[in-house]
């Protein structure tokens, strides 16, 4: 844990969310006697090593699980980065994660499914996805957690390659990697430390319930 001296009278940017003015607005663990305590970047607090987590399957809950992990990490004072592939519409988790100090990058598909895109549109989205890779690599070993939401959708859509994802895993250093999306390939399952498959048993949308703000987005 690193302690930062705080000038007299300079406490928090936002007392509600414990955002600290002394260390660039990151979440703090403790504020006591003019010192701000937080975990250094690149250190997964209380963990002997970083792990790779995969949330896959056809059921609802993959993104929900990943964002819950991100929220927990932020609450523990960790540095969290998120990339959402194939998502561009308004969604409540993005607003809250950013408010709590996470950096969120979105590779938007323009509100379309890949299957409905023209070749030109697919090429533009692929270019955006590839442009996100050096950003992600720059976080590795510095951020405590990197969430790659719908990375597997990007993989199956030809926006990313399996080698791209394996390279991120290979060079993660002390960064926890969380990936979501359907149909995780066998190679990724083999490399991951945790794989959870979401299986649809019953869903209210099958009964005609529409997507609701704050629940589905």
Short mmCIF file of C-alpha atoms in Angstrom, two decimals:
data_model
loop_
_atom_site.label_atom_id
_atom_site.label_comp_id
_atom_site.label_asym_id
_atom_site.label_seq_id
_atom_site.Cartn_x
_atom_site.Cartn_y
_atom_site.Cartn_z
CA UNK A 1 0.00 0.00 0.00
CA UNK A 2 1.32 3.46 -0.89
CA UNK A 3 0.75 6.49 1.33
CA UNK A 4 0.47 9.97 -0.23
CA UNK A 5 0.87 13.16 1.78
CA UNK A 6 -2.13 15.46 1.42
CA UNK A 7 -1.97 19.25 1.78
CA UNK A 8 -4.00 20.66 4.69
CA UNK A 9 -7.63 21.16 3.73
CA UNK A 10 -7.36 19.06 0.57
CA UNK A 11 -9.42 15.95 1.20
CA UNK A 12 -11.52 14.47 -1.59
CA UNK A 13 -12.78 15.61 -4.95
CA UNK A 14 -15.99 13.79 -4.11
CA UNK A 15 -16.60 12.69 -0.53
CA UNK A 16 -19.53 10.52 -1.61
CA UNK A 17 -17.34 8.29 -3.76
CA UNK A 18 -14.02 8.78 -1.92
CA UNK A 19 -12.30 10.14 -5.03
CA UNK A 20 -8.98 11.52 -3.90
CA UNK A 21 -7.52 14.81 -5.13
CA UNK A 22 -4.02 13.84 -4.06
CA UNK A 23 -3.52 10.79 -6.26
CA UNK A 24 -5.23 11.73 -9.50
CA UNK A 25 -8.82 10.97 -8.56
CA UNK A 26 -8.38 7.25 -7.88
CA UNK A 27 -10.35 5.43 -5.25
CA UNK A 28 -8.72 5.51 -1.83
CA UNK A 29 -8.80 2.87 0.88
CA UNK A 30 -8.25 5.05 3.92
CA UNK A 31 -7.90 8.73 4.65
CA UNK A 32 -6.24 9.35 7.97
CA UNK A 33 -4.00 12.05 9.44
CA UNK A 34 -3.39 13.78 6.13
CA UNK A 35 -2.36 10.61 4.29
CA UNK A 36 -4.16 8.89 1.42
CA UNK A 37 -3.59 5.13 1.31
CA UNK A 38 -4.21 3.10 -1.85
CA UNK A 39 -2.79 0.11 -3.66
CA UNK A 40 -0.11 0.88 -6.27
CA UNK A 41 -0.98 0.30 -9.92
CA UNK A 42 -0.03 -3.13 -11.15
CA UNK A 43 -0.65 -4.79 -7.80
CA UNK A 44 -3.67 -7.03 -7.34
CA UNK A 45 -4.32 -6.52 -3.65
CA UNK A 46 -4.12 -9.66 -1.54
CA UNK A 47 -3.45 -11.91 -4.55
CA UNK A 48 -0.33 -13.95 -5.11
CA UNK A 49 -0.74 -13.73 -8.87
CA UNK A 50 -3.08 -12.36 -11.50
CA UNK A 51 -5.66 -14.67 -13.06
CA UNK A 52 -7.65 -14.90 -16.27
CA UNK A 53 -11.42 -15.15 -15.88
CA UNK A 54 -13.82 -16.06 -18.69
CA UNK A 55 -17.60 -15.71 -18.58
CA UNK A 56 -19.17 -17.46 -21.53
CA UNK A 57 -22.32 -19.33 -22.62
CA UNK A 58 -25.67 -18.48 -24.16
CA UNK A 59 -27.34 -17.31 -20.96
CA UNK A 60 -27.77 -13.82 -19.56
CA UNK A 61 -25.26 -12.62 -16.99
CA UNK A 62 -21.82 -12.51 -18.62
CA UNK A 63 -21.46 -8.75 -18.71
CA UNK A 64 -23.30 -8.47 -15.40
CA UNK A 65 -20.73 -10.74 -13.74
CA UNK A 66 -17.79 -8.86 -15.23
CA UNK A 67 -19.15 -5.46 -14.23
CA UNK A 68 -19.82 -6.75 -10.73
CA UNK A 69 -16.16 -7.74 -10.49
CA UNK A 70 -15.13 -4.31 -11.74
CA UNK A 71 -17.32 -2.65 -9.10
CA UNK A 72 -15.84 -4.83 -6.37
CA UNK A 73 -12.31 -4.01 -7.52
CA UNK A 74 -13.05 -0.28 -7.51
CA UNK A 75 -14.48 -0.61 -4.02
CA UNK A 76 -11.21 -2.24 -2.97
CA UNK A 77 -9.18 0.70 -4.26
CA UNK A 78 -7.94 -1.03 -7.41
CA UNK A 79 -7.34 0.52 -10.81
CA UNK A 80 -9.86 -0.81 -13.33
CA UNK A 81 -9.93 -0.45 -17.12
CA UNK A 82 -12.76 -1.68 -19.34
CA UNK A 83 -13.15 -2.18 -23.08
CA UNK A 84 -16.62 -2.94 -24.39
CA UNK A 85 -16.64 -4.41 -27.88
CA UNK A 86 -19.73 -4.21 -30.11
CA UNK A 87 -21.58 -1.99 -27.64
CA UNK A 88 -22.36 1.67 -28.11
CA UNK A 89 -25.81 2.31 -26.72
CA UNK A 90 -26.40 3.97 -23.38
CA UNK A 91 -25.89 1.57 -20.49
CA UNK A 92 -26.01 2.25 -16.77
CA UNK A 93 -22.86 0.37 -15.83
CA UNK A 94 -20.66 2.58 -18.01
CA UNK A 95 -21.84 5.78 -16.32
CA UNK A 96 -21.33 4.36 -12.84
CA UNK A 97 -17.94 2.76 -13.53
CA UNK A 98 -16.62 6.04 -14.92
CA UNK A 99 -18.07 7.94 -11.98
CA UNK A 100 -16.20 5.62 -9.62
CA UNK A 101 -12.89 6.10 -11.43
CA UNK A 102 -12.73 3.35 -14.06
CA UNK A 103 -11.63 4.14 -17.59
CA UNK A 104 -14.06 2.74 -20.17
CA UNK A 105 -13.34 2.44 -23.90
CA UNK A 106 -16.18 1.43 -26.19
CA UNK A 107 -15.74 -0.10 -29.65
CA UNK A 108 -19.17 0.68 -31.05
CA UNK A 109 -20.93 -1.28 -33.76
CA UNK A 110 -23.22 1.66 -34.42
CA UNK A 111 -26.26 -0.06 -32.98
CA UNK A 112 -26.10 -2.87 -35.56
CA UNK A 113 -25.37 -6.57 -35.33
CA UNK A 114 -22.32 -7.63 -37.34
CA UNK A 115 -24.52 -9.84 -39.50
CA UNK A 116 -26.47 -6.76 -40.61
CA UNK A 117 -23.44 -4.66 -41.55
CA UNK A 118 -22.02 -3.95 -44.95
CA UNK A 119 -18.43 -4.94 -45.67
CA UNK A 120 -17.43 -1.30 -45.30
CA UNK A 121 -19.09 -1.02 -41.90
CA UNK A 122 -17.45 -4.22 -40.69
CA UNK A 123 -14.05 -2.94 -41.83
CA UNK A 124 -14.57 0.30 -39.87
CA UNK A 125 -15.51 -1.56 -36.68
CA UNK A 126 -12.56 -3.92 -37.11
CA UNK A 127 -10.25 -0.91 -37.45
CA UNK A 128 -11.63 0.49 -34.19
CA UNK A 129 -11.18 -2.85 -32.43
CA UNK A 130 -7.60 -3.15 -33.63
CA UNK A 131 -6.93 0.42 -32.49
CA UNK A 132 -7.97 -0.59 -28.98
CA UNK A 133 -5.25 -3.26 -28.76
CA UNK A 134 -2.26 -0.93 -28.12
CA UNK A 135 -4.36 0.86 -25.50
CA UNK A 136 -5.02 -2.45 -23.75
CA UNK A 137 -1.36 -3.45 -23.96
CA UNK A 138 -0.42 -0.14 -22.36
CA UNK A 139 -2.59 -1.01 -19.35
CA UNK A 140 -1.02 -4.41 -18.74
CA UNK A 141 1.13 -4.56 -15.63
CA UNK A 142 -0.15 -1.12 -14.59
CA UNK A 143 -3.90 -1.49 -14.11
CA UNK A 144 -5.06 -4.00 -11.53
CA UNK A 145 -7.96 -5.30 -13.63
CA UNK A 146 -8.78 -5.12 -17.35
CA UNK A 147 -12.26 -6.20 -18.43
CA UNK A 148 -12.68 -7.09 -22.12
CA UNK A 149 -16.45 -7.22 -22.44
CA UNK A 150 -17.72 -9.09 -25.52
CA UNK A 151 -14.15 -9.83 -26.55
CA UNK A 152 -15.36 -13.25 -27.69
CA UNK A 153 -18.05 -11.65 -29.84
CA UNK A 154 -15.31 -9.54 -31.40
CA UNK A 155 -13.25 -12.71 -31.90
CA UNK A 156 -16.03 -14.61 -33.66
CA UNK A 157 -16.89 -11.54 -35.72
CA UNK A 158 -13.37 -11.32 -37.10
CA UNK A 159 -12.56 -8.04 -35.31
CA UNK A 160 -9.91 -9.65 -33.12
CA UNK A 161 -7.87 -12.81 -33.54
CA UNK A 162 -7.26 -15.54 -30.98
CA UNK A 163 -3.60 -14.53 -31.12
CA UNK A 164 -4.61 -10.99 -30.08
CA UNK A 165 -6.32 -12.32 -26.96
CA UNK A 166 -3.54 -14.77 -26.14
CA UNK A 167 -0.96 -11.99 -26.45
CA UNK A 168 -2.89 -9.95 -23.87
CA UNK A 169 -2.98 -12.95 -21.53
CA UNK A 170 0.73 -13.69 -22.05
CA UNK A 171 1.77 -10.11 -21.23
CA UNK A 172 -0.72 -9.34 -18.45
CA UNK A 173 1.90 -9.15 -15.67
CA UNK A 174 0.06 -8.36 -12.45
CA UNK A 175 -3.17 -7.44 -14.21
CA UNK A 176 -6.30 -9.54 -13.73
CA UNK A 177 -7.95 -10.19 -17.13
CA UNK A 178 -11.70 -10.71 -17.45
CA UNK A 179 -13.23 -11.73 -20.79
CA UNK A 180 -16.88 -12.20 -21.73
CA UNK A 181 -18.83 -13.51 -24.71
CA UNK A 182 -20.39 -16.62 -26.15
CA UNK A 183 -18.61 -19.73 -27.38
CA UNK A 184 -15.23 -19.46 -25.67
CA UNK A 185 -12.74 -21.43 -27.80
CA UNK A 186 -11.01 -24.46 -26.33
CA UNK A 187 -7.61 -22.74 -26.43
CA UNK A 188 -8.87 -19.89 -24.28
CA UNK A 189 -10.61 -22.24 -21.84
CA UNK A 190 -7.34 -24.14 -21.46
CA UNK A 191 -5.41 -20.95 -20.67
CA UNK A 192 -7.95 -19.41 -18.31
CA UNK A 193 -7.85 -19.83 -14.53
CA UNK A 194 -11.63 -19.58 -14.20
CA UNK A 195 -14.35 -20.34 -16.75
CA UNK A 196 -18.03 -19.93 -15.97
CA UNK A 197 -20.69 -20.92 -18.50
CA UNK A 198 -24.01 -19.09 -18.33
CA UNK A 199 -26.75 -21.52 -19.36
CA UNK A 200 -30.26 -20.29 -20.21
CA UNK A 201 -32.91 -22.14 -18.23
CA UNK A 202 -35.66 -19.55 -18.13
CA UNK A 203 -35.82 -15.94 -19.32
CA UNK A 204 -38.61 -13.40 -18.91
CA UNK A 205 -37.91 -12.01 -22.39
CA UNK A 206 -39.36 -15.25 -23.76
CA UNK A 207 -42.63 -14.14 -22.15
CA UNK A 208 -42.48 -10.80 -23.94
CA UNK A 209 -40.78 -8.65 -21.31
CA UNK A 210 -38.82 -5.92 -23.10
CA UNK A 211 -35.38 -4.69 -22.13
CA UNK A 212 -35.64 -2.34 -19.16
CA UNK A 213 -33.41 0.59 -18.26
CA UNK A 214 -31.38 -0.21 -15.17
CA UNK A 215 -31.86 -3.96 -15.61
CA UNK A 216 -30.75 -4.84 -19.15
CA UNK A 217 -29.00 -1.56 -19.92
#
